[in-house]
Amino acid sequence: MKWWITGAVVLVAAAIVPTFLDPTGYAIRVLTLALLFAALGQAWNIVGGLANQISLGHAAFFGLGAYTSTILLINFGLSPWIGMLAGAAIAAVAAYLLSFPTMKLRGHYFALATLAFSEVLRVIAGSWTSVTGGPVGLSVPFSPDSFWLLQFKSTMPYYYIMLGALVVISGVFVWIRHSSLGYRLRALKENPEAAEVVGVNTTQVKISAAVISAALTATLGTLYAQFTYFFDPEAVFGIIPISVRAAIIAILGGAGTVVGPIIGAFLIVPMEEMANVLLSSRGAGLSQLAFGVMLIAIILIEPRGILALITNGVSRLRRRKSS
Amino acid sequence: MSDTTPTLLSVEDVYAGYDGSDVLHGVSLDVHAGEFVCVIGANTAGKSTLLRTISRLVPKSRGRITFDGTDLMSLKAHEIPKLGIAHVPEGRHVFPDMTVEENLLLGAYTLRQDPVYKERLEKAFTLFPRLKERRRQWAGTLSGGEQQMVVLGRAMMLNLRLLILDEPSHGLAPIVVDEVHDALVKIHEAGTSILLVEQNTSLALSVASRGYVLESGEIVLAESAKALHDDPKVREAYLGL
Ligand SMILES: Nc1ncnc2c1ncn2[C@@H]1O[C@H](COP(=O)(O)OP(=O)(O)OP(=O)(O)O)[C@@H](O)[C@H]1O
Ligand SMILES: [Mg+2]
């Protein structure tokens, strides 16, 4: 099957599924979250997968998106659609500035620097109480149903909004991958020096990827805030709930591929939900442990992710049949 | 000939190194237009560092480097290829997850839609017909010799004036080394100046017209290739004769 036929079939199926579900039920909520986090993994994939820069600080941009649009909504009644653009712009500037100190850092050092940056923002959000609500967090003023204010009683509209976000961000990912920026990113990923000597401005390429990824991540922060109605600093700036989760979703599924984060999110999010239901309060901290175990497992079994595991398996089966 | 043709690349009193210690100690050399020059030297003499300094890949460097009157020291690494200088680094870095053609395209990506692109691609394919057959194959699945052709082909996608080569024969089977040798001669005959670094001294001296001997970061000999070939010290230390 051609890839676009597969894509169209999956998309149609995704559009039909909610009609079979209770529109305010638990199942659709889990699926909506899975779509949101698939989109987050995809945004992360632009730096983590294409440029091979493993960021552990994407919560910084997610949180900037959530706080920016919500603060604008609470204080000025501004539509979250506009707040979303403001958040994206702020996140883009933050990513641009952050790229200078982190430019020369490789591997773990880059990951740690991005992580430190998001932690600084988390601490600021926790202490600047007059604006951010401090450690208690912010509540989105409740006024459903309004498309302009991005609020709905039913989960179903959110489902379609997250699906739309996933489609758009996946589209951006595919477009970048096949654009000249994508070629330059791939060259950079293979070997920075070899890329430079064929004329790739690796500095500029890294910054472009970081800025695009950050802006997209911030829009998801806004959508998350509107979906959950309430968040505190840990929920949007947290290392485990956002940064690590984004990275694991993409790496587990297959970083650098467009379906990787989608596979990853639809495995991890429902699994976490199931663990929460089964273990309730006794399971606190369990998702951290589960993330760690999954990461080690994937690195040991197939560092290129589940997608590679599947394609390898399929081609092995084919070979066996044909021989 | 070196006195009559203009100087293309001029390296004067260059020092370069990594964190703390210098690897090159006041190196000077010239490449004249149309010349084929080689630098020979033992392991860790600083040959790669010299080429990487010319390509602006070594941040800690000082001295004067000019190319056709342009001061290279004031440029960034990615600006160098625009002048027509192609550096083929040590270790044949093809981009393995790209096809042969995508690899070549990357060498010319500054041209984008320029019709010149097609012309140069055809030129590269004429020189390396095997690349044409394999234009859609992943570069990572090619043999070592074919990968060397890809990086040479990629260099030819620039408006190539000076080709800088770092040990192109390293790790190749003797028969493939002969192919590389022939390709270099053809590229040179087509009008490109070449600066070649090699540990395979007999190969280097058989293709170049002039050579330098680099020892511990200093040029200790500068002669015609023939004179170097006949030099008793070179014969003993680098040719094993
Ligand atoms: N990126 C680097 N960082 C630190 N030191 C380096 C780096 N690259 C090279 N060196 C050091 O500089 C010295 C010269 O290395 P260089 O690679 O220039 O030698 P070479 O003549 O090309 O050797 P070879 O024939 O093995 O390629 C060596 O002592 C090496 O350890
Ligand atoms: Mg070397």
XYZ file of C-alpha atoms and ligand atoms in Angstrom:
596
model
C 0.000 0.000 0.000
C 1.224 3.491 -0.787
C 2.029 5.513 2.293
C -0.619 8.147 1.596
C -3.387 5.570 1.249
C -2.375 4.136 4.608
C -2.354 7.630 6.050
C -5.795 8.459 4.635
C -7.303 5.224 5.975
C -5.885 5.841 9.458
C -7.093 9.430 9.397
C -10.635 8.470 8.367
C -10.690 5.807 11.066
C -9.478 8.352 13.620
C -12.235 10.712 12.555
C -14.944 8.046 12.896
C -13.877 6.450 16.190
C -15.378 9.092 18.544
C -18.863 8.563 17.102
C -18.827 5.130 18.763
C -17.721 6.488 22.124
C -19.464 8.247 24.990
C -18.604 11.911 24.171
C -17.881 12.722 27.824
C -16.525 9.305 28.755
C -13.171 8.034 29.875
C -12.094 6.337 26.631
C -12.354 9.458 24.517
C -10.452 11.396 27.156
C -7.561 8.951 26.999
C -7.555 9.051 23.196
C -7.610 12.849 23.222
C -4.601 12.918 25.540
C -2.848 10.365 23.350
C -3.385 12.618 20.318
C -2.084 15.632 22.220
C 1.044 13.794 23.339
C 1.574 12.308 19.891
C 1.593 15.887 18.608
C 4.028 16.847 21.372
C 6.313 13.938 20.457
C 6.127 15.063 16.829
C 7.113 18.639 17.704
C 10.006 17.242 19.758
C 10.897 15.019 16.794
C 11.887 18.084 14.754
C 14.922 18.674 16.972
C 15.301 15.232 18.524
C 14.710 13.189 15.396
C 15.848 15.393 12.531
C 18.705 17.299 14.151
C 19.491 14.553 16.668
C 19.582 17.021 19.531
C 18.056 15.226 22.480
C 16.185 17.944 24.331
C 14.980 17.251 27.846
C 13.556 20.722 28.204
C 10.582 20.877 25.910
C 8.370 21.511 28.941
C 9.798 25.025 28.852
C 7.968 25.782 25.616
C 4.881 23.764 26.526
C 4.581 25.697 29.777
C 5.198 29.053 28.102
C 2.303 28.264 25.766
C -0.026 27.216 28.585
C 0.790 30.170 30.846
C 0.854 32.825 28.108
C -2.576 32.064 26.671
C -4.167 31.473 30.073
C -2.769 34.667 31.618
C -3.983 36.645 28.607
C -7.393 34.991 28.872
C -7.770 35.588 32.602
C -6.542 39.181 32.612
C -7.713 40.503 29.259
C -10.346 38.023 28.132
C -8.224 37.347 25.071
C -9.192 34.348 22.951
C -6.871 31.385 23.476
C -6.496 31.184 19.692
C -4.733 34.526 19.816
C -3.029 33.659 23.096
C -1.749 30.566 21.336
C 0.015 32.706 18.748
C 1.448 34.922 21.493
C 2.699 31.848 23.366
C 4.230 30.441 20.194
C 6.027 33.721 19.547
C 7.389 33.871 23.101
C 8.515 30.244 22.930
C 10.204 30.896 19.584
C 12.145 33.807 21.053
C 13.065 31.713 24.102
C 14.323 28.890 21.867
C 16.293 31.352 19.767
C 18.014 32.820 22.825
C 18.568 29.396 24.388
C 20.265 28.135 21.233
C 23.289 30.385 21.731
C 24.546 28.986 25.044
C 23.624 25.423 24.016
C 24.948 25.607 20.451
C 28.281 23.924 21.039
C 26.975 21.408 23.547
C 26.679 17.801 22.507
C 24.720 14.840 23.794
C 24.191 14.770 27.540
C 25.355 18.336 28.000
C 22.758 19.618 25.588
C 20.074 17.546 27.283
C 21.080 18.828 30.724
C 21.200 22.460 29.608
C 17.702 22.301 28.138
C 16.476 20.541 31.261
C 17.980 23.264 33.455
C 16.276 25.939 31.372
C 12.838 24.395 31.826
C 13.483 23.995 35.550
C 14.267 27.708 35.842
C 10.922 28.499 34.225
C 9.151 26.045 36.532
C 10.640 27.762 39.576
C 9.678 31.190 38.231
C 6.114 30.008 37.576
C 5.999 28.657 41.132
C 7.150 31.869 42.769
C 5.777 34.732 40.677
C 2.427 34.307 42.369
C 0.817 37.618 41.340
C 0.925 36.648 37.666
C 1.193 32.867 37.529
C -0.805 31.913 40.582
C 2.330 30.439 42.135
C 2.487 26.788 43.159
C -1.327 26.553 43.109
C -1.404 27.185 39.380
C -4.058 28.702 37.153
C -7.661 27.846 36.337
C -9.116 28.696 32.972
C -12.349 30.692 33.542
C -15.138 28.271 32.736
C -17.490 29.393 29.955
C -18.469 26.559 27.641
C -19.460 26.084 24.847
C -17.477 28.577 22.844
C -15.214 27.916 19.909
C -13.752 31.410 20.185
C -12.811 30.759 23.822
C -11.867 27.176 22.978
C -14.082 25.594 25.603
C -16.477 22.707 25.372
C -18.449 20.571 27.829
C -18.019 17.481 25.726
C -14.615 15.905 25.112
C -15.431 15.260 21.468
C -14.520 18.744 20.115
C -11.179 18.515 21.924
C -10.595 15.159 20.317
C -10.925 16.711 16.860
C -8.838 19.738 17.812
C -6.005 17.506 19.037
C -6.340 15.356 15.933
C -6.064 18.518 13.847
C -2.999 19.611 15.819
C -1.375 16.213 15.275
C -2.099 16.327 11.540
C -0.738 19.869 11.208
C 2.436 19.197 13.197
C 3.020 15.895 11.399
C 2.574 17.805 8.135
C 5.170 20.350 9.230
C 7.499 17.513 10.186
C 7.157 15.806 6.797
C 7.508 19.104 4.969
C 10.712 19.977 6.857
C 12.102 16.514 6.298
C 11.762 16.871 2.541
C 12.704 20.518 2.292
C 16.223 21.816 1.892
C 16.213 22.482 5.653
C 15.521 18.764 6.105
C 18.481 17.763 3.975
C 20.720 20.107 5.864
C 19.422 18.778 9.193
C 20.097 15.225 8.112
C 23.599 16.170 7.004
C 24.167 17.856 10.353
C 22.905 14.763 12.169
C 25.266 12.456 10.288
C 28.359 14.590 10.697
C 28.526 18.303 11.566
C 31.976 18.892 10.078
C 31.211 17.099 6.823
C 28.035 19.196 6.638
C 29.934 22.457 7.150
C 32.465 21.705 4.423
C 29.713 21.212 1.867
C 28.326 24.604 2.812
C 25.716 23.842 5.466
C 25.472 26.615 8.034
C 24.980 24.217 10.916
C 24.401 27.018 13.420
C 21.545 28.492 11.433
C 20.048 25.070 10.707
C 20.023 24.122 14.402
C 18.408 27.419 15.360
C 15.710 27.086 12.694
C 14.758 23.610 13.870
C 14.772 24.646 17.541
C 12.586 27.687 16.927
C 9.993 25.831 14.823
C 9.841 22.986 17.316
C 9.443 25.360 20.279
C 6.662 27.381 18.659
C 4.688 24.245 17.822
C 5.230 22.869 21.322
C 3.843 26.085 22.824
C 0.606 25.817 20.823
C 0.116 22.385 22.399
C 0.610 23.921 25.832
C -2.312 26.248 25.115
C -4.492 23.367 23.914
C -3.587 21.366 27.013
C -4.554 24.262 29.306
C -7.908 24.641 27.557
C -8.530 20.925 27.720
C -7.707 20.362 31.379
C -9.042 23.760 32.608
C -6.501 23.730 35.365
C -2.733 23.336 35.645
C 0.079 24.004 38.079
C 3.792 24.577 37.340
C 4.616 20.873 37.583
C 1.875 19.883 35.135
C 3.181 22.018 32.263
C 6.816 22.747 33.155
C 7.488 19.326 34.725
C 10.456 17.210 33.643
C 8.678 13.868 33.826
C 5.137 14.778 32.754
C 6.208 16.792 29.714
C 9.910 16.843 28.781
C 10.782 13.217 29.383
C 7.418 12.041 28.147
C 7.835 13.898 24.832
C 11.302 12.439 24.325
C 10.296 8.898 25.276
C 7.217 8.928 23.066
C 9.313 9.842 20.035
C 12.283 7.594 20.854
C 10.134 4.593 21.769
C 8.122 4.806 18.565
C 11.076 5.737 16.384
C 12.731 9.157 16.420
C 13.167 10.826 13.057
C 10.153 9.076 11.512
C 6.714 10.614 11.188
C 4.824 7.615 12.606
C 7.258 7.084 15.513
C 5.717 9.575 17.950
C 2.199 8.421 17.022
C 3.028 4.801 17.838
C 4.838 5.897 20.982
C 1.992 8.057 22.285
C -0.693 5.446 21.649
C 1.354 2.939 23.641
C 2.486 5.106 26.509
C -0.540 7.257 27.259
C -3.105 4.404 27.551
C -0.579 2.329 29.490
C -0.057 5.112 32.013
C -3.796 5.592 32.342
C -4.272 1.894 32.961
C -1.580 1.893 35.619
C -3.231 4.858 37.302
C -6.613 3.128 37.353
C -5.281 -0.196 38.590
C -2.951 1.152 41.234
C -4.594 4.510 42.006
C -2.690 6.323 44.747
C -0.324 3.457 45.418
C 1.014 3.979 41.899
C 2.440 7.421 42.545
C 5.884 7.611 41.018
C 5.224 4.492 39.033
C 5.138 6.270 35.693
C 8.673 7.524 36.304
C 9.784 3.972 36.896
C 7.887 2.739 33.864
C 9.472 5.427 31.662
C 12.907 4.394 32.861
C 12.281 0.714 32.238
C 10.857 1.375 28.772
C 13.783 3.568 27.822
C 16.327 0.946 28.889
C 14.365 -1.780 27.119
C 14.191 0.084 23.834
C 17.878 0.990 23.942
C 18.794 -2.650 24.564
C 16.388 -4.187 22.041
C 16.222 -1.701 19.170
C 17.532 1.832 19.663
C 15.762 2.973 16.500
C 12.416 2.324 18.131
C 9.357 0.144 17.782
C 8.792 1.158 14.168
C 12.185 -0.308 13.207
C 11.331 -3.410 15.234
C 8.132 -3.857 13.217
C 9.660 -3.186 9.785
C 12.543 -5.551 10.546
C 10.069 -8.236 11.581
C 7.965 -7.780 8.454
C 10.921 -7.955 6.083
C 12.209 -11.065 7.872
C 8.810 -12.752 7.455
C 8.739 -11.829 3.764
C 12.191 -13.247 3.249
C 11.209 -16.470 4.951
C 8.124 -16.802 2.776
C 9.989 -16.143 -0.445
C 12.784 -18.603 0.334
C 55.649 26.743 -13.507
C 55.006 27.804 -9.969
C 56.730 31.121 -10.576
C 54.630 32.122 -13.566
C 51.091 31.068 -12.574
C 49.327 33.150 -9.922
C 49.085 31.941 -6.340
C 45.649 30.507 -5.628
C 45.993 29.439 -2.013
C 48.531 31.006 0.263
C 49.169 29.838 3.812
C 51.588 32.000 5.771
C 53.010 31.355 9.203
C 49.943 29.543 10.498
C 49.630 28.274 14.053
C 46.694 26.091 15.002
C 45.704 23.573 17.625
C 43.223 22.308 20.128
C 42.592 23.248 23.747
C 45.854 24.582 24.994
C 48.548 23.179 22.755
C 49.426 24.066 19.176
C 49.644 21.316 16.573
C 50.892 23.521 13.729
C 53.892 25.742 14.420
C 54.230 28.403 11.741
C 53.297 26.495 8.605
C 53.598 28.207 5.211
C 52.688 26.764 1.834
C 51.286 27.799 -1.542
C 49.156 26.248 -4.221
C 49.328 27.944 -7.604
C 46.469 27.946 -10.084
C 46.267 24.590 -11.819
C 48.811 22.949 -9.529
C 48.627 19.540 -7.881
C 50.391 19.795 -4.516
C 50.756 17.157 -1.845
C 51.652 17.191 1.837
C 53.196 14.068 3.259
C 53.911 13.270 6.855
C 53.688 10.629 9.549
C 50.776 9.951 11.885
C 49.843 12.940 14.043
C 52.182 15.260 12.122
C 49.206 17.607 11.836
C 48.208 17.006 8.212
C 44.478 16.884 8.885
C 44.765 19.836 11.223
C 46.419 21.815 8.418
C 43.592 21.072 5.976
C 40.927 21.664 8.610
C 42.543 24.994 9.465
C 42.316 26.058 5.810
C 38.617 25.071 5.853
C 38.076 27.061 9.079
C 37.178 23.979 11.095
C 39.865 24.654 13.714
C 38.743 27.620 15.806
C 42.076 28.076 17.578
C 44.182 29.205 14.651
C 46.160 32.282 13.666
C 48.301 33.428 10.763
C 47.401 34.393 7.209
C 45.423 32.255 4.777
C 44.220 33.746 1.500
C 42.473 32.232 -1.479
C 42.653 34.199 -4.710
C 43.020 37.346 -2.625
C 40.167 36.544 -0.207
C 41.106 36.365 3.464
C 39.877 32.974 4.656
C 40.574 33.666 8.323
C 37.617 36.056 8.423
C 35.173 33.468 7.058
C 33.152 30.666 8.636
C 33.546 27.037 7.598
C 30.280 26.907 5.672
C 31.241 29.982 3.653
C 34.401 28.369 2.269
C 32.686 26.075 -0.288
C 31.042 29.112 -1.912
C 34.512 30.218 -3.021
C 34.935 26.953 -4.899
C 37.013 25.188 -2.263
C 35.875 21.637 -1.604
C 37.302 19.819 1.390
C 36.935 16.063 1.389
C 37.590 15.188 5.030
C 39.386 12.181 6.401
C 37.153 9.107 6.596
C 34.965 9.604 3.522
C 31.886 11.086 5.098
C 29.025 10.205 2.844
C 25.611 10.875 4.322
C 24.547 7.210 4.641
C 20.802 7.754 4.995
C 20.606 9.730 1.776
C 20.679 8.403 -1.753
C 23.705 8.913 -3.960
C 21.924 11.698 -5.792
C 20.827 13.413 -2.584
C 24.442 13.321 -1.444
C 25.512 15.055 -4.624
C 22.645 17.522 -4.381
C 23.833 18.532 -0.941
C 27.155 19.577 -2.440
C 25.262 21.973 -4.676
C 22.391 22.907 -2.433
C 23.357 26.565 -2.644
C 22.506 26.373 -6.347
C 19.032 24.967 -5.701
C 17.131 25.239 -8.991
C 20.076 26.505 -11.024
C 20.390 24.706 -14.419
C 24.120 24.532 -13.729
C 23.207 21.803 -11.241
C 22.223 19.367 -14.011
C 25.362 20.160 -15.950
C 27.618 19.447 -12.984
C 25.697 16.317 -12.104
C 26.257 15.022 -15.616
C 29.945 15.861 -15.312
C 30.194 13.912 -12.059
C 28.326 10.982 -13.626
C 30.612 11.027 -16.665
C 33.632 10.768 -14.415
C 32.006 8.142 -12.191
C 29.533 6.156 -14.324
C 28.979 3.780 -11.431
C 27.356 6.583 -9.457
C 24.835 7.092 -12.230
C 23.819 3.428 -12.068
C 23.409 3.752 -8.304
C 21.943 7.214 -8.058
C 18.903 5.979 -6.087
C 20.827 3.663 -3.771
C 21.440 4.591 -0.110
C 24.968 5.933 0.099
C 25.560 3.954 3.303
C 25.198 0.676 1.397
C 27.967 1.475 -1.118
C 31.434 -0.052 -1.020
C 34.321 2.030 0.310
C 35.520 2.869 -3.182
C 32.066 3.914 -4.317
C 31.676 6.086 -1.228
C 34.936 7.784 -2.131
C 33.459 8.485 -5.567
C 30.379 9.997 -3.914
C 32.438 12.427 -1.851
C 34.543 13.337 -4.894
C 31.371 13.733 -6.953
C 29.893 15.896 -4.201
C 32.961 18.126 -4.343
C 32.535 18.469 -8.106
C 29.044 19.866 -7.610
C 30.600 23.113 -6.422
C 32.085 25.660 -8.765
C 35.229 23.707 -7.998
C 38.516 25.617 -8.054
C 40.513 23.957 -5.307
C 40.031 20.407 -4.098
C 41.410 19.632 -0.646
C 41.726 15.920 -0.018
C 42.519 14.219 3.267
C 43.816 10.693 2.731
C 41.420 9.578 0.003
C 43.185 6.212 -0.335
C 42.991 5.304 3.340
C 41.459 1.886 3.935
C 40.822 1.134 0.270
C 41.841 -2.031 -1.593
C 44.833 -1.493 -3.937
C 42.715 -1.829 -7.053
C 40.333 0.849 -5.760
C 43.288 3.069 -4.887
C 44.203 2.928 -8.593
C 40.701 4.074 -9.509
C 40.914 6.973 -7.076
C 44.308 7.834 -8.507
C 42.861 7.941 -12.035
C 39.900 10.041 -10.895
C 42.217 12.590 -9.263
C 44.302 12.858 -12.404
C 41.149 13.462 -14.466
C 39.783 16.075 -12.074
C 43.139 17.833 -12.176
C 43.336 17.689 -15.962
C 39.910 19.304 -16.129
C 41.465 22.398 -14.556
C 41.026 21.986 -10.801
C 43.899 22.754 -8.447
C 44.423 20.081 -5.829
C 45.949 19.994 -2.359
C 46.346 16.381 -1.284
C 47.347 14.925 2.068
C 48.406 11.306 2.056
C 50.181 8.739 4.149
C 50.453 6.704 0.975
C 53.541 8.654 -0.064
C 54.203 6.843 -3.317
C 50.644 7.539 -4.469
C 50.946 11.197 -3.483
C 54.270 11.691 -5.238
C 53.046 9.920 -8.366
C 50.144 12.309 -8.915
C 51.423 15.621 -7.500
C 53.949 17.898 -9.135
C 55.165 19.445 -5.910
C 55.182 18.374 -2.292
C 55.782 19.431 1.271
C 56.933 17.268 4.134
C 55.223 18.033 7.443
C 56.912 16.865 10.642
C 55.510 17.602 14.096
C 53.586 20.575 12.798
C 56.423 22.125 10.809
C 57.264 22.079 7.108
C 60.738 20.519 6.899
C 61.019 20.063 3.125
C 59.460 21.710 0.080
C 60.494 20.305 -3.281
C 59.212 19.068 -6.601
C 57.627 15.634 -6.388
C 60.542 14.173 -8.306
C 63.122 15.685 -5.967
C 61.213 14.398 -2.950
C 60.998 10.986 -4.496
C 64.786 10.949 -4.894
C 65.514 12.461 -1.481
C 67.256 9.839 0.652
C 65.476 10.952 3.852
C 62.057 10.805 2.226
C 62.886 7.451 0.694
C 63.826 6.030 4.038
C 61.194 7.622 6.276
C 58.152 7.743 4.006
C 58.654 5.371 1.132
C 60.258 2.557 3.091
C 62.960 2.101 0.469
N 39.562 17.474 17.505
C 40.733 17.362 18.154
N 40.828 17.702 19.454
C 42.005 17.618 20.125
N 43.152 17.195 19.573
C 43.152 16.833 18.287
C 41.942 16.901 17.502
N 42.226 16.498 16.256
C 43.555 16.195 16.244
N 44.106 16.396 17.454
C 45.518 16.191 17.797
O 46.329 16.946 16.915
C 47.466 16.227 16.529
C 47.557 16.184 15.020
O 46.465 15.460 14.505
P 46.102 15.387 12.965
O 44.830 14.669 12.856
O 46.187 16.738 12.380
O 47.295 14.505 12.401
P 47.454 13.780 11.013
O 48.788 14.139 10.515
O 46.297 14.058 10.144
O 47.447 12.260 11.439
P 46.840 10.986 10.683
O 47.856 10.624 9.650
O 46.738 9.947 11.744
O 45.540 11.355 10.084
C 47.354 14.851 17.149
O 48.202 14.806 18.273
C 45.916 14.748 17.565
O 45.780 14.001 18.734
Mg 44.781 12.940 9.384
